[in-house]
PDB file of N, CA and C in Angstrom:
ATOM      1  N   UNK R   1       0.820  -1.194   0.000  1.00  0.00           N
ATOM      2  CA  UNK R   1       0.000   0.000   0.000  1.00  0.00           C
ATOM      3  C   UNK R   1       0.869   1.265   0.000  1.00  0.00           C
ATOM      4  N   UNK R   2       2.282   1.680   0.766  1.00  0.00           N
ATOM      5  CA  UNK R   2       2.800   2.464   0.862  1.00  0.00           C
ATOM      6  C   UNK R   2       3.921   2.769  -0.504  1.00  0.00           C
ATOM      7  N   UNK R   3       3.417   1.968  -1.338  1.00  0.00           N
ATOM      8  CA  UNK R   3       4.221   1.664  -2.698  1.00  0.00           C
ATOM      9  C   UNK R   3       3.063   2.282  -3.365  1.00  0.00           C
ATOM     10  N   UNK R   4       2.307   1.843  -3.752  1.00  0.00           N
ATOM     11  CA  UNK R   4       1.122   2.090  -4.246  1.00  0.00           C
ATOM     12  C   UNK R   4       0.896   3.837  -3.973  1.00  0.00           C
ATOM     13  N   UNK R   5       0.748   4.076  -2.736  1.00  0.00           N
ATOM     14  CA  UNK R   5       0.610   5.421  -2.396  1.00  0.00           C
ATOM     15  C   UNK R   5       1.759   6.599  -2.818  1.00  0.00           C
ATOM     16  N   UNK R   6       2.968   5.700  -2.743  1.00  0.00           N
ATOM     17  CA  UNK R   6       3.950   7.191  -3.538  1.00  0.00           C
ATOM     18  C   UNK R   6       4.109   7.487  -4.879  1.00  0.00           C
ATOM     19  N   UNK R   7       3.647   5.546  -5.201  1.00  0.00           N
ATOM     20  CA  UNK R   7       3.604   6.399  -6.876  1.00  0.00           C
ATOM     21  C   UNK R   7       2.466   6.899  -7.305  1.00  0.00           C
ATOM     22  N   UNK R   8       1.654   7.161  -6.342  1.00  0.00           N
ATOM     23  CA  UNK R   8       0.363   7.793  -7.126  1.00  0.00           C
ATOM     24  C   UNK R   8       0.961   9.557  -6.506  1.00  0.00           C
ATOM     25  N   UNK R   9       1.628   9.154  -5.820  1.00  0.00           N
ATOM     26  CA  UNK R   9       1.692  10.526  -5.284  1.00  0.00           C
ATOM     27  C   UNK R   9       3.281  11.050  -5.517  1.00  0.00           C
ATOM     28  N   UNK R  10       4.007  10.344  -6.905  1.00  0.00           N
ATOM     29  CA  UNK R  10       5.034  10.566  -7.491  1.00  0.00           C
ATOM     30  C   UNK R  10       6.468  11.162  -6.431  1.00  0.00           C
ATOM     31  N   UNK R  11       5.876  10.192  -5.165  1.00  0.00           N
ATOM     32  CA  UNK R  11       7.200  10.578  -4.583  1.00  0.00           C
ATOM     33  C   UNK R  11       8.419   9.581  -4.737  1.00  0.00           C
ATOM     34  N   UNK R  12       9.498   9.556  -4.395  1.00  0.00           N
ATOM     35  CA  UNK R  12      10.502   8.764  -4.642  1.00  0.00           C
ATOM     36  C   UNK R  12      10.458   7.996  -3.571  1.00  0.00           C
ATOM     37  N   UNK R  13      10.299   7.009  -3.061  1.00  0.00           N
ATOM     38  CA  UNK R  13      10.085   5.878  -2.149  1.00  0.00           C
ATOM     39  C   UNK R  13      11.390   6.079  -1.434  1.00  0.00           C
ATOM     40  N   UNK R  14      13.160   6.479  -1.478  1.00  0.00           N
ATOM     41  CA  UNK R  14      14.005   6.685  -1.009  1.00  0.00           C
ATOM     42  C   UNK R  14      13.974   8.024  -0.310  1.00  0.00           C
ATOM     43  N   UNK R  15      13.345   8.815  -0.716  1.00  0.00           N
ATOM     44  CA  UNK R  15      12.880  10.037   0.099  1.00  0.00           C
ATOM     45  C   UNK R  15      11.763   9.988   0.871  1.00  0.00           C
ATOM     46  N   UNK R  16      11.436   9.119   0.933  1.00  0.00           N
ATOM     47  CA  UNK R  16      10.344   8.756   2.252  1.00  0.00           C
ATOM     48  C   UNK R  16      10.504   8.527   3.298  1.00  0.00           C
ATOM     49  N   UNK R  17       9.545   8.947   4.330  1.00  0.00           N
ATOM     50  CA  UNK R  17      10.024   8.535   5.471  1.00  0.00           C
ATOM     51  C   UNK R  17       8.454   7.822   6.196  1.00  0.00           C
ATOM     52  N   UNK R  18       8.852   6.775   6.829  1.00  0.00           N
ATOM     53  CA  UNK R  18       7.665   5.988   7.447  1.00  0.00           C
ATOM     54  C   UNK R  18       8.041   5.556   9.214  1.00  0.00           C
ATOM     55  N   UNK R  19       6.851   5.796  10.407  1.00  0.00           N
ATOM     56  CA  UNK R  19       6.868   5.879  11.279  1.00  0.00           C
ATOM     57  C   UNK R  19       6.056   4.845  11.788  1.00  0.00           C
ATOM     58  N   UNK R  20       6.760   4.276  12.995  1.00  0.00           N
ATOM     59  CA  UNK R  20       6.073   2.808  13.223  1.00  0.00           C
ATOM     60  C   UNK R  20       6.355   2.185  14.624  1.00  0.00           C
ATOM     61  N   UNK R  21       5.313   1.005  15.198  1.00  0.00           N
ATOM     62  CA  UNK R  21       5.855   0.664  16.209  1.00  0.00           C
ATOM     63  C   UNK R  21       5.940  -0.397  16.564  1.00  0.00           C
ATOM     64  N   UNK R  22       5.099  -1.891  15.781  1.00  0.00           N
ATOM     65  CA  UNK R  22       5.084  -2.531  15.235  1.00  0.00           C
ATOM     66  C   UNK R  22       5.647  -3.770  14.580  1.00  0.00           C
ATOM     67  N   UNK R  23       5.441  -5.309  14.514  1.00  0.00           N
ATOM     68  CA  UNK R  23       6.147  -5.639  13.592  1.00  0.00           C
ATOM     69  C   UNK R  23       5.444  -5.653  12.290  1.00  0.00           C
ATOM     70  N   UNK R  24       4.008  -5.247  12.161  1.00  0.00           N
ATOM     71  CA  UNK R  24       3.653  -5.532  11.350  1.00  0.00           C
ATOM     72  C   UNK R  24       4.387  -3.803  10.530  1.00  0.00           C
ATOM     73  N   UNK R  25       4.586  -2.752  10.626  1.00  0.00           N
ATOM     74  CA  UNK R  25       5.217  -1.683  10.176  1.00  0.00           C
ATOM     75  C   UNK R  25       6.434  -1.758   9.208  1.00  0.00           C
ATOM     76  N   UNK R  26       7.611  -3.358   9.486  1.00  0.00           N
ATOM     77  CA  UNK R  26       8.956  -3.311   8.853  1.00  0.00           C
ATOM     78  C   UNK R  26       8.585  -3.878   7.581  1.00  0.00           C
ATOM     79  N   UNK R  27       7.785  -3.909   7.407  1.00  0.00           N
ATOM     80  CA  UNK R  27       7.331  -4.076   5.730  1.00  0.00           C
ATOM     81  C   UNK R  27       7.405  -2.905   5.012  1.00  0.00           C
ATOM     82  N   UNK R  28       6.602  -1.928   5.758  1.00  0.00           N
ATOM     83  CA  UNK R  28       6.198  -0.600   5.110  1.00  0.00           C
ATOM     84  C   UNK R  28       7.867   0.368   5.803  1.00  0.00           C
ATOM     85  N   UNK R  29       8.389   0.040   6.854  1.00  0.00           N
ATOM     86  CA  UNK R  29      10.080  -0.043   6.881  1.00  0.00           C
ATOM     87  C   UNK R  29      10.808  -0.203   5.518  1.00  0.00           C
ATOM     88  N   UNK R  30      10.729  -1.260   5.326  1.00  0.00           N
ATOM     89  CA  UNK R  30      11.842  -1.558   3.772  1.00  0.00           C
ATOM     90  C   UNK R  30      11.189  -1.540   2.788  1.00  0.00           C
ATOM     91  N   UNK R  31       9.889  -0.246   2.703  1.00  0.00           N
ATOM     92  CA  UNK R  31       9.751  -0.268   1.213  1.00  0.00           C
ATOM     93  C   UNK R  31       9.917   1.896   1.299  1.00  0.00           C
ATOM     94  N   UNK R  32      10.251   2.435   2.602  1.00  0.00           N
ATOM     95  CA  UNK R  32      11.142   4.040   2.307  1.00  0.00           C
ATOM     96  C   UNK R  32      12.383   3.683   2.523  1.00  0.00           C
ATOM     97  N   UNK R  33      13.197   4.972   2.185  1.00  0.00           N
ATOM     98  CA  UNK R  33      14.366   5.650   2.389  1.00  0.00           C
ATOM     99  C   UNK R  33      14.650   5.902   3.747  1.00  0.00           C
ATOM    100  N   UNK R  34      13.640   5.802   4.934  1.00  0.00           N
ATOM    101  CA  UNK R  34      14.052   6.227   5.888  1.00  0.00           C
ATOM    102  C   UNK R  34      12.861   6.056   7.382  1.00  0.00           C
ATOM    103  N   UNK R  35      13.663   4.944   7.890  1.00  0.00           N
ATOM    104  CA  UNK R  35      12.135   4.178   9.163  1.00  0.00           C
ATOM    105  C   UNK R  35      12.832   4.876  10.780  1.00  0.00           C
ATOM    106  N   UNK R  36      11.399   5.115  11.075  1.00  0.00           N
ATOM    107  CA  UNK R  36      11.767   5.545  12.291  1.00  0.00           C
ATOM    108  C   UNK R  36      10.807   4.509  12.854  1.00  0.00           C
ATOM    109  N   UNK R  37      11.123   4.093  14.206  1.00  0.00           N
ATOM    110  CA  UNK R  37      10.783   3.180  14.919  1.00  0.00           C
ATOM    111  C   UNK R  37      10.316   4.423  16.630  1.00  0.00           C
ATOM    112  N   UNK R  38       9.061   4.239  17.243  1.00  0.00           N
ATOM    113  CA  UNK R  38       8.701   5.091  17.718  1.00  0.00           C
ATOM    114  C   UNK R  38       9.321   4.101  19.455  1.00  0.00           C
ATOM    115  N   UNK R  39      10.005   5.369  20.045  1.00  0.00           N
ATOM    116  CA  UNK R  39      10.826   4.666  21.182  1.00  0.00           C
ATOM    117  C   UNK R  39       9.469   3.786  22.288  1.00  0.00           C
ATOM    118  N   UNK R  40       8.440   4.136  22.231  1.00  0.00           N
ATOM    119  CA  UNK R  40       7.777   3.392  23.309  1.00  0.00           C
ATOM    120  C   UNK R  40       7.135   1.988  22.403  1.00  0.00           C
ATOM    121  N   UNK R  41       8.182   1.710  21.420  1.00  0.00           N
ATOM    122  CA  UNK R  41       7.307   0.361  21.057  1.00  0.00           C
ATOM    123  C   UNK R  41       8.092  -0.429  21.593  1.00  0.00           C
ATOM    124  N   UNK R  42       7.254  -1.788  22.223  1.00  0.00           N
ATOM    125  CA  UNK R  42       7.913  -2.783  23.020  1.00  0.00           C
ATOM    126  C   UNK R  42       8.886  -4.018  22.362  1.00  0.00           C
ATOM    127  N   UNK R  43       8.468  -3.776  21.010  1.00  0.00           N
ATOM    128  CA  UNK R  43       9.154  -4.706  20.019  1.00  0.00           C
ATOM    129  C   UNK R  43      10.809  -4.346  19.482  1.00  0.00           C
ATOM    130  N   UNK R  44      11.460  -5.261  20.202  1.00  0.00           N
ATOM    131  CA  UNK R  44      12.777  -4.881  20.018  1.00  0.00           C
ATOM    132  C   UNK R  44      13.240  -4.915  18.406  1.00  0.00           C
ATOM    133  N   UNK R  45      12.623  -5.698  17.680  1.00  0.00           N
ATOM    134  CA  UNK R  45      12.957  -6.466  16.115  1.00  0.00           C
ATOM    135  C   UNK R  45      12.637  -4.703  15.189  1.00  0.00           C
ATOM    136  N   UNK R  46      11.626  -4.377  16.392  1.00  0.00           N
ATOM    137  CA  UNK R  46      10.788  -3.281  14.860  1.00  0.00           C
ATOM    138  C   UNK R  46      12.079  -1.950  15.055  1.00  0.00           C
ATOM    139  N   UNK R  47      12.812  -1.881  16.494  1.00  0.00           N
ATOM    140  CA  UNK R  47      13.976  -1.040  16.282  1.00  0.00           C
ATOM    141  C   UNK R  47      15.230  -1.226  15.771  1.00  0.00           C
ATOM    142  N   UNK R  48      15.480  -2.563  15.540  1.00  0.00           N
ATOM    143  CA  UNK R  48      16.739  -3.038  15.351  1.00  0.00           C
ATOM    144  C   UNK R  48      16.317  -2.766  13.413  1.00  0.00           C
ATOM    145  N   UNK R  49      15.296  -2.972  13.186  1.00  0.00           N
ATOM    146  CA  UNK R  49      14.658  -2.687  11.505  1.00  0.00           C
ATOM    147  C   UNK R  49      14.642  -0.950  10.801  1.00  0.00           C
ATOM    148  N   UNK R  50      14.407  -0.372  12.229  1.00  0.00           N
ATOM    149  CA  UNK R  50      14.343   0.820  11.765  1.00  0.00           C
ATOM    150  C   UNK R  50      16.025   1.655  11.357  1.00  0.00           C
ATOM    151  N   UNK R  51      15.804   2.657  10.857  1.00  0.00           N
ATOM    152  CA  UNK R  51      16.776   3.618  10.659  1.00  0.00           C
ATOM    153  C   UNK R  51      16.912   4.314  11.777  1.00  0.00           C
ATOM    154  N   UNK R  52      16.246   4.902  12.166  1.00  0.00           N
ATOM    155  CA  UNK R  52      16.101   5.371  13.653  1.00  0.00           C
ATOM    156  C   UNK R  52      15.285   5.445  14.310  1.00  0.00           C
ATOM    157  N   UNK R  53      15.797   5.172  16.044  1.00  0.00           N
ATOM    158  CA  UNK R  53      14.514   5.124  16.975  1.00  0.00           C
ATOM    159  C   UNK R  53      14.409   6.359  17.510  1.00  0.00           C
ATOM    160  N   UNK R  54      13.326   6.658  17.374  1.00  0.00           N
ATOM    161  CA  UNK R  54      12.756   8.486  18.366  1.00  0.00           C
ATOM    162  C   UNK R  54      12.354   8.040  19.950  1.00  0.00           C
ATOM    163  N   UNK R  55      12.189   9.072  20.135  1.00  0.00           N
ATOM    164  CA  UNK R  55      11.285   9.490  21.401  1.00  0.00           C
ATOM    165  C   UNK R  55      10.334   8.611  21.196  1.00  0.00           C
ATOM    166  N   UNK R  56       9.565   8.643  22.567  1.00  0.00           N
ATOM    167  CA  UNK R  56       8.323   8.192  22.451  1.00  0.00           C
ATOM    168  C   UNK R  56       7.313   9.322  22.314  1.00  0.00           C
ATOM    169  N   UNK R  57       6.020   8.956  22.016  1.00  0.00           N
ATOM    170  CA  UNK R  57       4.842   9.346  21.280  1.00  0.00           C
ATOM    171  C   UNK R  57       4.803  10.912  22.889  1.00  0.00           C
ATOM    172  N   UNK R  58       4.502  10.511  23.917  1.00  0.00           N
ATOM    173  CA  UNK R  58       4.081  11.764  25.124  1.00  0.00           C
ATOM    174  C   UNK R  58       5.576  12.591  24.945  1.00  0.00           C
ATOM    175  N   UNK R  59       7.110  11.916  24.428  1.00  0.00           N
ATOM    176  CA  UNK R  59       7.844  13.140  24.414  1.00  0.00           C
ATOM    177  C   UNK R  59       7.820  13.567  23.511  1.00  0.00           C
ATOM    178  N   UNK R  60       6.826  13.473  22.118  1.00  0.00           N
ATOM    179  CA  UNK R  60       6.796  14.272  20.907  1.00  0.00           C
ATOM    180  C   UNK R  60       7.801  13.715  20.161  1.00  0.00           C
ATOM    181  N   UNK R  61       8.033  12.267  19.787  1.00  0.00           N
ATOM    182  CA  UNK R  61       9.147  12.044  19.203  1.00  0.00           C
ATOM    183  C   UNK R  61       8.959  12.079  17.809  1.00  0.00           C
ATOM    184  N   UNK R  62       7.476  11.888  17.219  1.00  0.00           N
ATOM    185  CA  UNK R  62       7.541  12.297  15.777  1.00  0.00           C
ATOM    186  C   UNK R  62       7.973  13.524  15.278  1.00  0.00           C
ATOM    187  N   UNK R  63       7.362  14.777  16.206  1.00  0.00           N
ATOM    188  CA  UNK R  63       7.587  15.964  15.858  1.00  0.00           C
ATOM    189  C   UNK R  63       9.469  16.299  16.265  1.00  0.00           C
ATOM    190  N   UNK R  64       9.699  15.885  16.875  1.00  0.00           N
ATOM    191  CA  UNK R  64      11.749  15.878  17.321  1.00  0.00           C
ATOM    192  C   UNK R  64      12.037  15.476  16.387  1.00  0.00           C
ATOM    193  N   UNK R  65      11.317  14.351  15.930  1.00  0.00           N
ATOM    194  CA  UNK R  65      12.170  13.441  14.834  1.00  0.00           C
ATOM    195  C   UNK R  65      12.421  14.234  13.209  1.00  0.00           C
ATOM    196  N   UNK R  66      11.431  14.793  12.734  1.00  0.00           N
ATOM    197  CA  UNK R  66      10.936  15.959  11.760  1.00  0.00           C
ATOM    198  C   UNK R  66      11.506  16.757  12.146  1.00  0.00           C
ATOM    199  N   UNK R  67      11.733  17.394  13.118  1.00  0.00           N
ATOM    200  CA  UNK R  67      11.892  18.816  12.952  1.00  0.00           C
ATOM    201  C   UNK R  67      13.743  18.369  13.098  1.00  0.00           C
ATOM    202  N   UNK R  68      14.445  17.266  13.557  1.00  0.00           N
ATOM    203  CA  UNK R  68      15.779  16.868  13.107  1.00  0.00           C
ATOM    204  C   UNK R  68      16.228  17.090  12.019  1.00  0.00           C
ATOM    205  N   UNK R  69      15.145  16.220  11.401  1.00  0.00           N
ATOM    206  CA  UNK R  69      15.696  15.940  10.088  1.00  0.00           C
ATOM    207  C   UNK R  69      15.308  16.840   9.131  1.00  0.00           C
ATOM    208  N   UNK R  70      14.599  17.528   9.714  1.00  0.00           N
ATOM    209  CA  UNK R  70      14.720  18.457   8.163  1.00  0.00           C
ATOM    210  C   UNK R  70      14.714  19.937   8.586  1.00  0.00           C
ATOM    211  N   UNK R  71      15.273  20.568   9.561  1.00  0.00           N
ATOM    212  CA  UNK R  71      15.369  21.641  10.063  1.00  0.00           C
ATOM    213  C   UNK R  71      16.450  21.784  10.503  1.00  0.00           C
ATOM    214  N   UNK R  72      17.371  21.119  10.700  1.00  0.00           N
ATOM    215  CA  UNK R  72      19.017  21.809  11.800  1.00  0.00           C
ATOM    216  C   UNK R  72      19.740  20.814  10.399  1.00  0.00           C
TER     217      UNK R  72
END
């Protein structure tokens, strides 16, 4: 689905970035450029899969994680 969704939405799948916590997520992991694994997930496999692990969700780790990477 997340394949499906960038090429309709002509993004480059290596410039993507997908957020997850999950094992069912490292699918939609190895099909961007760039997985973040959200720190309060209990699944050790879905961080060791990701590109990087954030914060968790109450310390705002999506928004830390974004405003990292594409602001400083």
């Amino acid at each position: 689905a997340v394949i499906k969704l960038l090429n309709y939405l002509n993004i480059d799948s290596k410039k993507a970035i997908a957020f997850g916590d999950s094992q069912d997520d490292i699918s939609m992991f190895e099909s961007v450029g760039c997985s973040v694994a959200m720190g309060n997930s209990k699944d050790d496999l879905v961080k060791e899969k990701a590109t990087i692990v954030c914060d968790t969700i109450s310390d705002h780790g999506v928004a830390t994680t974004i405003a990292n990477l594409f602001f400083k």
